[in-house]
Tab-separated table of C-alpha atoms in Angstrom:
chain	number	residue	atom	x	y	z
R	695	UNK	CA	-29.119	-46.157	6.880
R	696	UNK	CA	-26.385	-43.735	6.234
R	697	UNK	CA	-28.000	-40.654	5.656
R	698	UNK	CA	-26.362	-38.075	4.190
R	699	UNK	CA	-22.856	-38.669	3.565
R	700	UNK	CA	-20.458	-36.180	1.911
R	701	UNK	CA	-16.824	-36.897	0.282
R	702	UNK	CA	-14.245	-35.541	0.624
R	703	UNK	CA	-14.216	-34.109	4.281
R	704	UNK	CA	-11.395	-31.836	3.860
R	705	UNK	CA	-9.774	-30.452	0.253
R	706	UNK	CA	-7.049	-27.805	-0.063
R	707	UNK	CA	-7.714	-26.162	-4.355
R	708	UNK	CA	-5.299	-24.355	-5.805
R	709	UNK	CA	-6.970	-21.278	-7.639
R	710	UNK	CA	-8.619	-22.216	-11.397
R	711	UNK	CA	-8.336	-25.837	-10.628
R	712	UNK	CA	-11.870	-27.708	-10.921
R	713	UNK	CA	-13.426	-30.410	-8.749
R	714	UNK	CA	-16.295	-32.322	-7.514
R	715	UNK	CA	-18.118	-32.658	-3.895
R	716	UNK	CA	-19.907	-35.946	-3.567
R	717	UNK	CA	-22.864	-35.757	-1.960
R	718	UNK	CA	-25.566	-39.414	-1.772
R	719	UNK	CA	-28.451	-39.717	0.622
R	720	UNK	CA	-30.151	-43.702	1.011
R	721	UNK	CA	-33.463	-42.106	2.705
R	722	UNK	CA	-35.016	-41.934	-1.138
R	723	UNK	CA	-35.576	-38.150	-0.412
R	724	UNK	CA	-36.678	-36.275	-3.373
R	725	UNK	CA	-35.253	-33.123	-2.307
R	726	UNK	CA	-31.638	-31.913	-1.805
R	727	UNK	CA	-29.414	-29.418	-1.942
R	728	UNK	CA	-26.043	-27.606	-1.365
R	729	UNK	CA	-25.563	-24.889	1.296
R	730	UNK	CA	-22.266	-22.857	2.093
R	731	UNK	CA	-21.217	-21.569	5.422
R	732	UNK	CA	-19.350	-18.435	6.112
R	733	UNK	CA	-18.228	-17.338	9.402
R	734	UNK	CA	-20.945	-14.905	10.313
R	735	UNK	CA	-22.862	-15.729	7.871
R	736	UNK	CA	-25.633	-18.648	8.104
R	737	UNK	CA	-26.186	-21.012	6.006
R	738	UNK	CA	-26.514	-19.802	1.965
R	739	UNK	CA	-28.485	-21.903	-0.511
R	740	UNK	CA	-26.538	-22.504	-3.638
R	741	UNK	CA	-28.184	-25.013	-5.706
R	742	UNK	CA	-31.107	-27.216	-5.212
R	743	UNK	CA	-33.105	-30.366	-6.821
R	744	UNK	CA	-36.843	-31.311	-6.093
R	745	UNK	CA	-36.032	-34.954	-7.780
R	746	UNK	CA	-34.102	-36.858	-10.365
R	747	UNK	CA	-33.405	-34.212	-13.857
R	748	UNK	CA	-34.884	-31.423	-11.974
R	749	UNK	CA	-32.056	-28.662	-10.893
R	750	UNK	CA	-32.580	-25.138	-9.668
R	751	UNK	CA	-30.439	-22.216	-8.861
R	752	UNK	CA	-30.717	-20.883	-5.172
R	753	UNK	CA	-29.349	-18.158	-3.769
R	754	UNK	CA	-25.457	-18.255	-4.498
R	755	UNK	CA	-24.781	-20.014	-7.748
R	756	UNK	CA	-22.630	-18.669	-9.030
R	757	UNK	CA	-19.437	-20.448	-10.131
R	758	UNK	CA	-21.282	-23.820	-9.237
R	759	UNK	CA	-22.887	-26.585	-11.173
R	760	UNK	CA	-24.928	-29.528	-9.868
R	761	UNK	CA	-26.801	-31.965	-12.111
R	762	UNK	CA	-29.634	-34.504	-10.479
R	763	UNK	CA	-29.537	-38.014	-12.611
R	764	UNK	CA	-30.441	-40.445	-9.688
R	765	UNK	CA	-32.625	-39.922	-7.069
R	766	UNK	CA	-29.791	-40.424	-4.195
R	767	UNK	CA	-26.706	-38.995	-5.700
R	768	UNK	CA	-26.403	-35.016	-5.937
R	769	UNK	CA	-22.866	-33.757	-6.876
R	770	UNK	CA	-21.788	-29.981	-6.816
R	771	UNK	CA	-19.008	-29.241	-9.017
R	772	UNK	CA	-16.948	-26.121	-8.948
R	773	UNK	CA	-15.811	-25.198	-12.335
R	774	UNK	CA	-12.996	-22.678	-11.797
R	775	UNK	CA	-11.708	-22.307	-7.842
R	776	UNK	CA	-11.687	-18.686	-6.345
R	777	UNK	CA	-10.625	-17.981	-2.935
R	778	UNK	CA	-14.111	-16.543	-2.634
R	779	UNK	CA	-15.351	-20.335	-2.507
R	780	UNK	CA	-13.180	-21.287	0.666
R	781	UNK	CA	-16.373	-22.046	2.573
R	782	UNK	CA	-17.888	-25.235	4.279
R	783	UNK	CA	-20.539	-26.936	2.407
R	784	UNK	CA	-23.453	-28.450	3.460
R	785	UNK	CA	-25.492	-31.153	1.191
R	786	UNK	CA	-29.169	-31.955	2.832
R	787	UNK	CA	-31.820	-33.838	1.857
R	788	UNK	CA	-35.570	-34.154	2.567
R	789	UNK	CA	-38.886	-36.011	1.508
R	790	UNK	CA	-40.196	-32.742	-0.496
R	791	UNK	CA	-43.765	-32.300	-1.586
R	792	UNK	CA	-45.943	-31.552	0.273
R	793	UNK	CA	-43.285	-29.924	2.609
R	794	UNK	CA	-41.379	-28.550	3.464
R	795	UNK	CA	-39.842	-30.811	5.870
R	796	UNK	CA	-37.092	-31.493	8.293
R	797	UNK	CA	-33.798	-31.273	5.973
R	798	UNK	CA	-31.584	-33.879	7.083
R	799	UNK	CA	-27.432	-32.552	6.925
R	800	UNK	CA	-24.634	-34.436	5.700
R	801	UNK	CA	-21.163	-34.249	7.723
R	802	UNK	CA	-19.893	-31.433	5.533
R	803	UNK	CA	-17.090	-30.117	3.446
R	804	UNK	CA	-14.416	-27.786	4.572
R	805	UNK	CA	-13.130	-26.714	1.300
R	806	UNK	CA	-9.585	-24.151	1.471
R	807	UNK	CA	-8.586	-22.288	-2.243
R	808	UNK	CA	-5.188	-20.957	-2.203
U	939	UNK	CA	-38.210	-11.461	0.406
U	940	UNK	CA	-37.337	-13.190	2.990
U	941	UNK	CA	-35.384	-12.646	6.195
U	942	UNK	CA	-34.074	-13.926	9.255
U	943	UNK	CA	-32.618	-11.896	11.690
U	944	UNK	CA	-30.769	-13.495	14.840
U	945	UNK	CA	-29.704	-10.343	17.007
U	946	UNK	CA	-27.825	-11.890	19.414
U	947	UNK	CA	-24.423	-13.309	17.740
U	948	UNK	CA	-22.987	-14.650	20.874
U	949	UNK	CA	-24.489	-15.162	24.722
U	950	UNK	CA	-22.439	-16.485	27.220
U	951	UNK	CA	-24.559	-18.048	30.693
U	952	UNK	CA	-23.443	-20.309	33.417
U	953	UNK	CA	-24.904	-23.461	33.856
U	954	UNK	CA	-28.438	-24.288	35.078
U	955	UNK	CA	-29.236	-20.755	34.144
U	956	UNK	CA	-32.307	-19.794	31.385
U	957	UNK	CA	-31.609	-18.416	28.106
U	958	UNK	CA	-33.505	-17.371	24.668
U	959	UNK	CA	-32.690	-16.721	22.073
U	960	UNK	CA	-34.336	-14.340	19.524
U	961	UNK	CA	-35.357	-15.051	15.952
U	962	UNK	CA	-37.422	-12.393	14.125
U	963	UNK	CA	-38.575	-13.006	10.310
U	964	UNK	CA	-40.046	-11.618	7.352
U	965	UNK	CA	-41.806	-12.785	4.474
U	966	UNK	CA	-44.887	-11.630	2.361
U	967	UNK	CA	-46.675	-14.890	2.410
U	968	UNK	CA	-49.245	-16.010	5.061
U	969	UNK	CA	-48.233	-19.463	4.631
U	970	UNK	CA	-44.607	-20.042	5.294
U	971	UNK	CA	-42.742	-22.400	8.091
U	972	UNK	CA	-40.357	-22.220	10.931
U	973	UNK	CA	-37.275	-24.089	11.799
U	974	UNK	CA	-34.630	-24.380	14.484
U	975	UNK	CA	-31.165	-26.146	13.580
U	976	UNK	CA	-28.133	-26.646	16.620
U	977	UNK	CA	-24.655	-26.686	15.349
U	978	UNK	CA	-22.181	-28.097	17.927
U	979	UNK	CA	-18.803	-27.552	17.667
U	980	UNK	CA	-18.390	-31.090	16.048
U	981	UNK	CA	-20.223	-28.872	13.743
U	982	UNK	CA	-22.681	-31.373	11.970
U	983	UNK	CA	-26.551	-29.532	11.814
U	984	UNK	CA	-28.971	-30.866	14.073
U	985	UNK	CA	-33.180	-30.155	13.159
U	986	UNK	CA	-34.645	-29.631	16.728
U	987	UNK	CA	-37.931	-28.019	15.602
U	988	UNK	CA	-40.353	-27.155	12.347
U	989	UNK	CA	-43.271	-24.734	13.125
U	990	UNK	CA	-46.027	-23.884	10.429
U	991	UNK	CA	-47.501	-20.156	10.140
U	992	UNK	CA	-50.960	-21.999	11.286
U	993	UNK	CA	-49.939	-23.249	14.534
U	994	UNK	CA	-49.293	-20.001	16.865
U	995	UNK	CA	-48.736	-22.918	19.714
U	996	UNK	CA	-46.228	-23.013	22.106
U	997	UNK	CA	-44.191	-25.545	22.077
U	998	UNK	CA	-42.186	-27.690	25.037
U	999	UNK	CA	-39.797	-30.410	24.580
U	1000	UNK	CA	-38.163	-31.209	27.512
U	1001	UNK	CA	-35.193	-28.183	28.680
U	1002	UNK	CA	-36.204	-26.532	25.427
U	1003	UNK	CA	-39.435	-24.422	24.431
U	1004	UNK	CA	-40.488	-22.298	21.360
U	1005	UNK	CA	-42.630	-19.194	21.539
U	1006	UNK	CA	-44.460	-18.295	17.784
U	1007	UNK	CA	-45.781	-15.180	17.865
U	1008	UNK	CA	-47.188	-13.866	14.847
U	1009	UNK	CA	-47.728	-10.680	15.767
U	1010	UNK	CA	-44.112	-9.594	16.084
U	1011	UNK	CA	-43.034	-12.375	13.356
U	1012	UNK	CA	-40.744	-14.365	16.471
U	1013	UNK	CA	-39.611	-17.022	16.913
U	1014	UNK	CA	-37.918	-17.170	19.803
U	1015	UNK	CA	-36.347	-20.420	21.728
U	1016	UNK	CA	-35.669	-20.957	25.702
U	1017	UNK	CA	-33.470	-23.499	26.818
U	1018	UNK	CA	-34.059	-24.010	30.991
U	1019	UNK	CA	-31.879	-25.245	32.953
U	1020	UNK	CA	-29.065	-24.799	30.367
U	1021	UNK	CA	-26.319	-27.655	30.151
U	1022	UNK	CA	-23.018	-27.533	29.278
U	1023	UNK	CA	-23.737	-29.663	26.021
U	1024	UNK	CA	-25.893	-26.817	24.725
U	1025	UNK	CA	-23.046	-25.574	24.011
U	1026	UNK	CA	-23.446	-24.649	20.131
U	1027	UNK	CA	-24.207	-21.937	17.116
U	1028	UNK	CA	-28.454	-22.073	16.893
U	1029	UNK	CA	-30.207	-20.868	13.673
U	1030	UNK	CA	-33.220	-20.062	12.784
U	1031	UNK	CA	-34.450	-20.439	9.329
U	1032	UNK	CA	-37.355	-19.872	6.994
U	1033	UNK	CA	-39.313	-21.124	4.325
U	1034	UNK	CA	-42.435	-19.705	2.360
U	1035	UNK	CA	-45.379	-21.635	1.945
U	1036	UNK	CA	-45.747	-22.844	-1.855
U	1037	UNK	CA	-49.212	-23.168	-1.883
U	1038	UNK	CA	-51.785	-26.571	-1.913
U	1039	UNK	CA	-48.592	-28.470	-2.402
U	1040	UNK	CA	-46.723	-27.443	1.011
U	1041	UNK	CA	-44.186	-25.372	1.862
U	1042	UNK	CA	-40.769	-24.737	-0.083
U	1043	UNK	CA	-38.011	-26.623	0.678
U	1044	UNK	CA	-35.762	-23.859	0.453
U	1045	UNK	CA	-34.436	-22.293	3.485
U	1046	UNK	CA	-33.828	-18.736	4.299
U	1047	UNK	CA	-30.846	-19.166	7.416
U	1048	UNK	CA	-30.360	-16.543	10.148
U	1049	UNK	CA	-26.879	-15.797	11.081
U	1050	UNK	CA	-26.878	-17.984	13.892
U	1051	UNK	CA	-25.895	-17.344	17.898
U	1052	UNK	CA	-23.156	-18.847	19.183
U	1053	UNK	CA	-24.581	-20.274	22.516
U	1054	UNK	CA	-21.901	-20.512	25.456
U	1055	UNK	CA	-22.588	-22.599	28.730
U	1056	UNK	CA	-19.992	-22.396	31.155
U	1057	UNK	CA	-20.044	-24.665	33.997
């Protein structure tokens, strides 16, 4: 199994530009979702999905969008860059109900907007 | 709502020496569950434990133990003997109970402590 895996690794945006992080899991997990990490900061939830169609907002969304149509593939798109997004990001993924239970982390994303 | 405070942003020990480190929470609910994640500086997240609000056991694994104690809302973790390779950031994190279905899978992170063994 591969777990978690994440594309790209690395990505330099240039303010207003758009783009996707890839996130697929192979465990059949019906839960995942997207974290950011800020120096000092944790771990922030941004958007999460208890299964395929199902999509919630957690508790940065803003300027994100994610959309659930398999059960393994969970991309996060950022619609309009800000420098306020330069952040690593986290996808995870766990079994879900009844949970909660260990969330398993992909590699990450280091994402830099100029 | 729910917090979780991690006091201590960095500590610094030489190796072979005994460290905690402090987690305190908050939530309204009485059912809600515990978790412990390393981050090493390769930086990918590592689960080391998940507690429940049920279970005020303590709990040993090894170098590394976990004292639950409701009555303070801690959650505190003791490595002994540190290592050089526990070298990392730690968080804590949180998530509320959702009722006869489990927990929620949504996690409530501490700001982490950055955990420095020095040989």
């Amino acid at each position: 199994n591969a777990g978690v895996t994440q594309t790209p690794k690395f990505q330099v945006l240039k303010t207003g530009q758009s783009m996707t992080l890839q996130c697929a899991q192979d465990m059949n997990h019906e839960y995942m979702s997207w974290y950011r990490q800020d120096p000092g900061m944790g771990l922030r939830l941004i958007h999460y999905s208890v299964g395929a169609g199902i999509t919630d907002q957690g508790e940065v969304p803003n300027g994100y969008n994610v959309s659930r149509s398999t059960t393994e593939d969970f991309p996060l798109r950022l619609l309009s860059a800000a420098p306020s997004q330069t952040s690593v990001y986290f996808c995870a993924s766990s079994q879900g109900d009844p949970g909660p239970y260990e969330q398993y982390f992909g590699p990450g994303t280091r994402l830099t907007v100029t | 709502a729910q917090k979780v405070t991690q006091a201590q942003t960095e500590i610094s020990v030489v190796e072979k020496e005994d460290v905690t480190l402090d987690c305190v929470y908050e939530t309204r609910d009485t059912t809600y569950y515990l978790f412990w994640y390393k981050q090493p500086p390769s930086g990918e997240l590592v689960f080391l434990i998940r507690r429940n609000s049920f279970d005020e056991q303590n709990e040993i694994s090894g170098r590394y133990s976990w004292n639950f104690q409701k009555s303070t809302s801690s959650f505190n973790f003791t490595i002994t003997a540190s290592q050089v390779v526990d070298s990392a950031v730690y968080f804590c994190a949180l998530s509320e109970g959702g009722g006869p279905q489990g927990g929620s899978e949504k996690l409530v992170f501490g700001k982490g402590t950055k955990l420095t063994v020095n040989p």
